Short mmCIF file of C-alpha atoms in Angstrom, two decimals:
data_model
loop_
_atom_site.label_atom_id
_atom_site.label_comp_id
_atom_site.label_asym_id
_atom_site.label_seq_id
_atom_site.Cartn_x
_atom_site.Cartn_y
_atom_site.Cartn_z
CA MET A 1 -1.31 -18.59 -47.56
CA SER A 2 -1.78 -19.08 -43.84
CA ARG A 3 -4.55 -17.27 -42.04
CA SER A 4 -3.48 -14.70 -39.47
CA ARG A 5 -3.97 -15.93 -35.95
CA GLN A 6 -6.33 -13.79 -33.94
CA PRO A 7 -5.55 -13.35 -30.22
CA ARG A 8 -7.74 -15.49 -28.06
CA ARG A 9 -10.30 -13.49 -26.13
CA GLN A 10 -9.75 -13.75 -22.39
CA ALA A 11 -12.46 -15.69 -20.61
CA THR A 12 -14.49 -13.78 -18.05
CA LEU A 13 -17.06 -14.59 -15.44
CA ALA A 14 -19.73 -13.32 -17.84
CA SER A 15 -18.56 -15.52 -20.74
CA ILE A 16 -18.53 -18.61 -18.51
CA ALA A 17 -22.05 -17.78 -17.35
CA ALA A 18 -23.25 -17.26 -20.96
CA GLU A 19 -21.90 -20.62 -22.11
CA LEU A 20 -23.54 -22.47 -19.22
CA LYS A 21 -26.72 -20.35 -19.46
CA ILE A 22 -26.56 -19.48 -15.78
CA SER A 23 -26.19 -16.18 -13.94
CA ARG A 24 -22.87 -14.50 -13.21
CA THR A 25 -23.74 -14.75 -9.51
CA THR A 26 -23.94 -18.53 -9.81
CA VAL A 27 -20.47 -18.69 -11.39
CA SER A 28 -19.11 -16.43 -8.67
CA ASN A 29 -20.68 -18.60 -5.99
CA ALA A 30 -18.87 -21.65 -7.35
CA TYR A 31 -15.64 -19.98 -6.20
CA ASN A 32 -16.71 -17.89 -3.24
CA ARG A 33 -19.81 -19.60 -1.77
CA PRO A 34 -19.61 -23.26 -2.87
CA ASP A 35 -22.29 -24.32 -0.39
CA GLN A 36 -24.84 -22.45 -2.53
CA LEU A 37 -24.41 -24.83 -5.50
CA SER A 38 -24.84 -28.53 -6.09
CA THR A 39 -21.67 -30.56 -6.57
CA GLU A 40 -22.69 -31.31 -10.16
CA LEU A 41 -23.15 -27.65 -11.07
CA ARG A 42 -19.87 -26.61 -9.46
CA GLU A 43 -18.01 -29.28 -11.44
CA ARG A 44 -19.62 -28.04 -14.69
CA VAL A 45 -18.52 -24.48 -13.89
CA PHE A 46 -14.95 -25.57 -13.17
CA GLU A 47 -14.82 -27.76 -16.28
CA VAL A 48 -15.79 -24.92 -18.59
CA ALA A 49 -13.54 -22.48 -16.72
CA LYS A 50 -10.56 -24.80 -17.08
CA ARG A 51 -11.19 -25.36 -20.79
CA ARG A 52 -11.42 -21.63 -21.43
CA GLY A 53 -8.44 -20.74 -19.22
CA TYR A 54 -10.46 -18.88 -16.61
CA ALA A 55 -8.67 -18.84 -13.24
CA GLY A 56 -11.52 -17.43 -11.16
CA PRO A 57 -12.71 -14.00 -10.00
CA ASP A 58 -10.09 -11.24 -9.96
CA PRO A 59 -8.92 -10.93 -6.33
CA MET A 60 -8.24 -7.23 -6.77
CA ALA A 61 -11.77 -6.62 -8.00
CA ARG A 62 -13.19 -8.68 -5.18
CA SER A 63 -11.10 -6.69 -2.69
CA LEU A 64 -12.47 -3.42 -4.06
CA ARG A 65 -16.01 -4.78 -3.92
CA THR A 66 -15.84 -6.21 -0.39
CA ARG A 67 -13.33 -3.68 0.97
CA LYS A 68 -11.45 -6.64 2.46
CA ALA A 69 -7.87 -7.54 1.57
CA GLY A 70 -7.84 -10.91 3.27
CA ALA A 71 -4.42 -10.26 4.82
CA VAL A 72 -2.82 -9.07 8.05
CA GLY A 73 0.06 -6.61 7.89
CA VAL A 74 3.07 -7.09 10.17
CA LEU A 75 5.00 -3.91 10.90
CA LEU A 76 8.64 -4.77 11.66
CA THR A 77 11.40 -2.48 12.87
CA GLU A 78 14.04 -4.17 10.74
CA ALA A 79 14.87 -4.86 7.10
CA LEU A 80 12.79 -7.59 5.50
CA SER A 81 15.68 -10.09 5.52
CA TYR A 82 15.78 -9.85 9.32
CA SER A 83 12.51 -11.78 9.50
CA PHE A 84 14.14 -14.79 7.87
CA ARG A 85 17.42 -14.91 9.78
CA ASP A 86 16.60 -13.81 13.33
CA PRO A 87 15.42 -16.89 15.29
CA ALA A 88 13.20 -14.97 17.72
CA ALA A 89 11.47 -13.05 14.91
CA MET A 90 11.03 -16.26 12.94
CA SER A 91 9.38 -17.95 15.92
CA PHE A 92 7.06 -14.98 16.42
CA LEU A 93 6.04 -14.98 12.75
CA SER A 94 5.48 -18.73 12.87
CA GLY A 95 2.94 -18.31 15.65
CA LEU A 96 1.28 -15.37 13.92
CA SER A 97 1.05 -17.28 10.64
CA GLU A 98 -0.70 -20.16 12.42
CA ALA A 99 -3.36 -17.75 13.71
CA CYS A 100 -3.79 -16.25 10.23
CA GLU A 101 -3.97 -19.68 8.62
CA ALA A 102 -6.69 -20.77 11.03
CA ALA A 103 -8.70 -17.67 10.06
CA GLY A 104 -8.08 -18.05 6.32
CA GLN A 105 -6.00 -14.87 6.20
CA GLY A 106 -2.75 -14.04 4.45
CA LEU A 107 0.29 -12.32 5.94
CA LEU A 108 2.05 -9.25 4.55
CA LEU A 109 5.45 -8.25 6.00
CA ILE A 110 6.04 -4.51 6.12
CA PRO A 111 9.69 -3.78 7.00
CA ALA A 112 10.00 -0.59 9.03
CA GLY A 113 13.77 -0.43 8.99
CA PRO A 114 15.58 2.83 9.71
CA GLY A 115 16.70 5.13 6.94
CA LEU A 116 13.49 6.14 5.17
CA SER A 117 12.04 9.62 5.46
CA ASP A 118 8.71 10.08 7.23
CA ALA A 119 6.99 10.60 3.86
CA ASP A 120 8.47 7.42 2.38
CA ALA A 121 7.54 5.44 5.48
CA ALA A 122 3.96 6.65 5.22
CA GLN A 123 3.82 5.64 1.56
CA VAL A 124 4.99 2.10 2.35
CA VAL A 125 2.23 1.69 4.93
CA HIS A 126 -0.54 3.42 2.99
CA ARG A 127 -0.11 1.27 -0.09
CA SER A 128 -0.22 -1.98 1.90
CA SER A 129 -3.44 -3.88 1.17
CA VAL A 130 -4.32 -5.30 4.59
CA ASP A 131 -7.31 -5.49 6.95
CA GLY A 132 -5.33 -4.80 10.12
CA PHE A 133 -1.84 -4.53 11.57
CA VAL A 134 0.29 -6.39 14.07
CA VAL A 135 2.92 -3.90 15.21
CA TYR A 136 6.03 -5.82 16.30
CA SER A 137 8.23 -3.97 18.79
CA VAL A 138 8.05 -0.49 17.27
CA PRO A 139 8.98 2.65 19.27
CA PRO A 140 6.17 5.14 19.86
CA GLU A 141 7.77 7.92 17.79
CA ASP A 142 8.32 5.76 14.71
CA PRO A 143 6.94 7.33 11.49
CA TYR A 144 5.72 3.93 10.30
CA LEU A 145 3.56 3.65 13.40
CA ALA A 146 2.12 7.12 12.77
CA ALA A 147 1.20 5.99 9.25
CA VAL A 148 -0.44 2.83 10.61
CA LEU A 149 -2.57 4.89 12.99
CA GLU A 150 -3.68 7.07 10.07
CA ARG A 151 -5.18 3.99 8.39
CA HIS A 152 -7.76 3.59 11.20
CA LEU A 153 -7.63 -0.19 10.91
CA PRO A 154 -7.59 -2.73 13.77
CA ILE A 155 -4.18 -2.90 15.49
CA VAL A 156 -2.51 -5.21 17.99
CA ALA A 157 0.95 -4.31 19.31
CA CYS A 158 3.51 -6.88 20.34
CA ASP A 159 6.00 -5.86 23.07
CA GLN A 160 5.78 -2.17 22.21
CA PRO A 161 4.57 0.50 21.99
CA ARG A 162 2.46 0.35 25.11
CA GLY A 163 -0.24 2.78 26.08
CA LEU A 164 -1.89 3.16 22.66
CA GLU A 165 -5.59 3.55 23.34
CA VAL A 166 -6.50 1.97 20.01
CA ALA A 167 -4.35 -1.14 20.35
CA PRO A 168 -4.14 -3.94 22.90
CA VAL A 169 -0.63 -5.19 23.60
CA VAL A 170 0.76 -8.72 23.91
CA GLY A 171 4.13 -8.91 25.60
CA ILE A 172 6.20 -10.00 28.55
CA ASP A 173 7.67 -8.37 31.64
CA ASP A 174 11.15 -7.63 30.32
CA ARG A 175 12.48 -6.04 33.50
CA SER A 176 11.74 -8.61 36.20
CA PRO A 177 13.44 -11.66 34.63
CA MET A 178 16.61 -9.67 33.93
CA ARG A 179 16.56 -8.47 37.54
CA ASP A 180 16.15 -12.05 38.75
CA LEU A 181 18.95 -13.28 36.51
CA ALA A 182 21.28 -10.51 37.69
CA THR A 183 20.37 -11.29 41.31
CA HIS A 184 21.35 -14.90 40.70
CA LEU A 185 24.73 -13.77 39.34
CA ILE A 186 25.27 -11.45 42.30
CA GLU A 187 24.61 -14.40 44.61
CA LEU A 188 27.35 -16.25 42.72
CA GLY A 189 29.77 -13.46 43.67
CA HIS A 190 29.74 -11.23 40.59
CA ARG A 191 30.22 -7.53 41.23
CA ASP A 192 31.23 -6.00 37.88
CA PHE A 193 28.64 -6.36 35.14
CA GLY A 194 28.52 -5.69 31.43
CA ILE A 195 25.43 -5.54 29.21
CA VAL A 196 25.43 -5.92 25.43
CA CYS A 197 22.13 -4.66 24.00
CA MET A 198 20.37 -4.09 20.71
CA ARG A 199 19.80 -0.55 19.54
CA LEU A 200 18.00 1.76 21.92
CA GLY A 201 16.86 4.38 19.40
CA ARG A 202 16.37 5.05 15.68
CA GLU A 203 19.66 6.90 15.31
CA ARG A 204 22.73 4.77 14.72
CA HIS A 205 24.99 4.31 17.72
CA ASP A 206 27.57 1.58 18.26
CA GLY A 207 29.32 2.04 21.56
CA VAL A 208 29.06 2.70 25.26
CA VAL A 209 25.65 3.86 26.49
CA ASP A 210 25.38 6.98 28.63
CA PHE A 211 23.01 6.24 31.52
CA ALA A 212 21.92 9.88 31.49
CA THR A 213 20.20 9.28 28.13
CA LEU A 214 18.78 5.84 28.92
CA GLY A 215 15.42 7.27 29.93
CA ASP A 216 15.01 8.71 26.44
CA ALA A 217 15.57 5.36 24.72
CA GLY A 218 12.74 4.67 22.29
CA PHE A 219 12.99 0.90 22.42
CA HIS A 220 11.18 0.03 25.62
CA VAL A 221 12.18 -3.65 25.58
CA GLN A 222 15.93 -3.01 25.57
CA ARG A 223 15.68 -0.20 28.12
CA GLU A 224 13.67 -2.33 30.56
CA ARG A 225 16.11 -5.24 30.35
CA ILE A 226 19.00 -2.92 31.18
CA LEU A 227 17.09 -1.35 34.06
CA GLY A 228 16.30 -4.79 35.43
CA VAL A 229 20.01 -5.46 35.87
CA ARG A 230 20.55 -2.07 37.44
CA ASP A 231 17.67 -2.72 39.87
CA ALA A 232 19.34 -5.91 41.10
CA MET A 233 22.71 -4.22 41.47
CA ARG A 234 21.28 -1.32 43.44
CA ALA A 235 19.34 -3.69 45.68
CA ALA A 236 22.65 -5.42 46.45
CA GLY A 237 24.36 -2.12 47.23
CA LEU A 238 26.44 -2.06 44.04
CA ASP A 239 27.23 1.30 42.45
CA ASP A 240 26.09 2.13 38.91
CA SER A 241 29.76 2.55 37.98
CA ALA A 242 30.09 -1.24 38.22
CA LEU A 243 27.76 -1.57 35.20
CA THR A 244 28.92 -0.93 31.63
CA VAL A 245 26.50 -1.05 28.69
CA VAL A 246 27.46 -1.31 25.02
CA GLU A 247 24.89 -0.90 22.26
CA ARG A 248 24.83 -2.32 18.74
CA PHE A 249 22.66 -0.85 16.00
CA THR A 250 22.33 -4.10 14.07
CA HIS A 251 21.57 -7.51 15.52
CA THR A 252 23.87 -10.34 14.47
CA SER A 253 26.23 -12.76 16.14
CA GLY A 254 29.07 -10.67 14.71
CA ASP A 255 27.69 -7.65 16.57
CA GLY A 256 27.76 -9.69 19.76
CA GLN A 257 31.41 -10.57 19.15
CA SER A 258 32.54 -7.00 18.50
CA ALA A 259 30.49 -5.65 21.41
CA ALA A 260 31.95 -8.22 23.82
CA ALA A 261 35.46 -7.27 22.77
CA GLN A 262 34.66 -3.57 23.21
CA ILE A 263 32.99 -3.86 26.57
CA MET A 264 35.75 -6.01 28.07
CA GLY A 265 38.24 -3.43 26.85
CA VAL A 266 36.29 -0.69 28.63
CA ASN A 267 36.17 -2.62 31.92
CA PRO A 268 38.32 -5.76 32.06
CA ARG A 269 37.07 -6.43 35.59
CA ILE A 270 33.69 -7.53 34.26
CA THR A 271 32.96 -11.12 35.27
CA ALA A 272 29.28 -11.24 34.25
CA LEU A 273 28.37 -10.31 30.67
CA MET A 274 24.60 -10.14 30.22
CA CYS A 275 23.23 -9.85 26.70
CA THR A 276 19.71 -8.67 25.96
CA THR A 277 19.26 -11.31 23.23
CA ASP A 278 20.53 -14.84 22.65
CA VAL A 279 21.93 -13.84 19.24
CA LEU A 280 24.23 -11.31 20.89
CA ALA A 281 25.12 -13.79 23.63
CA LEU A 282 26.10 -16.44 21.08
CA GLY A 283 28.41 -13.87 19.51
CA ALA A 284 29.89 -13.08 22.93
CA LEU A 285 30.53 -16.79 23.48
CA ALA A 286 32.36 -16.96 20.15
CA TRP A 287 34.52 -13.97 21.16
CA ALA A 288 35.34 -15.54 24.55
CA ASP A 289 36.39 -18.75 22.82
CA GLN A 290 38.65 -16.87 20.41
CA ALA A 291 40.12 -14.88 23.31
CA GLY A 292 40.95 -18.09 25.17
CA LEU A 293 38.62 -17.33 28.08
CA ASP A 294 36.93 -20.10 30.00
CA VAL A 295 33.16 -19.72 30.27
CA PRO A 296 32.01 -19.62 33.02
CA GLY A 297 35.32 -19.91 34.87
CA HIS A 298 36.66 -16.57 33.66
CA LEU A 299 33.46 -14.97 32.43
CA SER A 300 29.76 -15.78 32.86
CA ILE A 301 27.66 -15.00 29.78
CA THR A 302 23.85 -14.89 29.65
CA GLY A 303 21.22 -14.15 27.02
CA PHE A 304 17.52 -13.52 26.57
CA ASP A 305 14.87 -15.23 24.37
CA GLY A 306 15.49 -18.97 24.71
CA VAL A 307 16.02 -19.68 21.00
CA ASP A 308 16.83 -23.25 19.99
CA GLU A 309 20.50 -22.68 19.19
CA ALA A 310 21.11 -20.99 22.53
CA LEU A 311 19.49 -23.84 24.42
CA ARG A 312 21.56 -26.37 22.49
CA GLU A 313 24.71 -24.46 23.46
CA GLY A 314 23.68 -24.58 27.12
CA LEU A 315 23.36 -20.80 27.40
CA THR A 316 21.99 -19.39 30.64
CA THR A 317 19.10 -17.28 29.43
CA VAL A 318 15.55 -16.05 29.88
CA SER A 319 13.14 -18.09 27.80
CA GLN A 320 10.11 -16.28 26.45
CA PRO A 321 7.18 -17.74 24.45
CA GLN A 322 7.88 -16.04 21.12
CA LYS A 323 5.67 -18.37 19.10
CA ASP A 324 2.79 -18.06 21.57
CA LYS A 325 3.24 -14.29 21.49
CA GLY A 326 2.79 -14.24 17.72
CA ARG A 327 -0.14 -16.62 17.81
CA ARG A 328 -1.89 -14.62 20.53
CA ALA A 329 -1.34 -11.32 18.70
CA GLY A 330 -2.97 -12.80 15.61
CA GLU A 331 -5.88 -14.23 17.57
CA LEU A 332 -6.60 -10.88 19.21
CA LEU A 333 -6.44 -9.01 15.93
CA LEU A 334 -8.65 -11.43 14.04
CA ALA A 335 -11.14 -12.18 16.80
CA SER A 336 -12.62 -8.73 17.20
CA PRO A 337 -11.87 -5.76 14.94
CA ALA A 338 -13.20 -3.42 17.57
CA HIS A 339 -11.18 -5.10 20.35
CA SER A 340 -14.27 -5.15 22.55
CA GLY A 341 -13.64 -7.03 25.78
CA ILE A 342 -9.93 -7.50 24.98
CA PRO A 343 -7.53 -6.67 27.83
CA GLU A 344 -5.39 -3.59 27.26
CA LEU A 345 -2.19 -5.48 28.13
CA GLU A 346 -1.69 -9.24 28.10
CA ILE A 347 1.54 -10.42 29.76
CA LEU A 348 2.89 -13.87 28.94
CA ASP A 349 5.13 -15.86 31.27
CA THR A 350 8.91 -16.20 31.02
CA ARG A 351 11.28 -18.58 32.78
CA LEU A 352 14.94 -18.58 33.73
CA VAL A 353 17.07 -21.28 32.16
CA PHE A 354 20.28 -21.94 34.05
CA GLY A 355 22.77 -23.41 31.60
CA LYS A 356 26.49 -24.05 31.63
CA THR A 357 27.58 -20.50 30.73
CA SER A 358 27.13 -19.00 34.21
CA GLY A 359 28.90 -19.85 37.44
CA PRO A 360 30.69 -18.50 40.52
CA VAL A 361 33.45 -15.90 40.26
CA GLU A 362 36.94 -17.38 40.43
CA SER A 363 38.72 -16.00 43.45
CA THR A 364 41.84 -15.10 41.47
CA GLY A 365 40.05 -13.35 38.60
CA TRP A 366 41.39 -13.46 35.04
CA TYR A 367 42.34 -9.87 34.26
CA ALA A 368 45.69 -8.24 34.91
CA GLU A 369 45.77 -6.18 38.07
#
């Protein structure tokens, strides 16, 4: 008759120490402070641990003991999948991950997409085990941001919000490069402009933007890019009625296509279509191709970000250092928890890239009079 098999007792730090006749602290140091042990002793600890199936100190217990999670939280304004399909977000996270890797820190993505109640948003943030937050382009009234501030942990904001006393900001001047790009198009003879932008607020809206409500837009980045175009038009003596803006709540190439079709239907006299992101601009290019329009002969199309695909397509755009932005945000967060001596706002440089999608207005136009 076979003997019943007893479950194997799980190895612990204490049992490893007892077998080796050393202290628990010495076993712990083999994993956490290896410089405190000789190479020979460390190898003996690991040999016994491997034989007994001991994987090392419990990270959760260590976190409770040290009050350190060993990870940086990234607060995003989109669904989690957005981080893996949006090229600008991917570049930003790549730079941030490099900073975390250099500091021996992990990275926890916290999607702050629309749709959750304030209470649910707070729960998502409060249960995140992190030592600090990088807030990536979040509007000031966002409930996730309020929950982050309640944690009283170190914070660095990227792009927005600006003006938080507890958080330095890494970003760019979004208004000036769009003004310069619009000025360039005006010099090429363009007089009727369209702008396709990402969402301006937390409430869903897909359609024409009312300029009367633009000042209330929560997303500073999109608002400033629109205002940059309007600045250039006003400086050239062009009326605001010559500018049409269409907003899309989600951010895909398909949104750029549908928005381009809508905006050209609203004002077919538009000869310069400026998009606030390259993703939207690539969608607008696809729409123009399907509509049989020559770019830039019939319609000039521009973007913003300088992502690889846009540059390969020869898109006229504003290139911004997304990867450097992420890396710098991580460096600021990890360098000094108290942010002592850190500038309140750090502005990175952008540059205009003049590609093959912008050109002079054809004298005959393309629309039906």
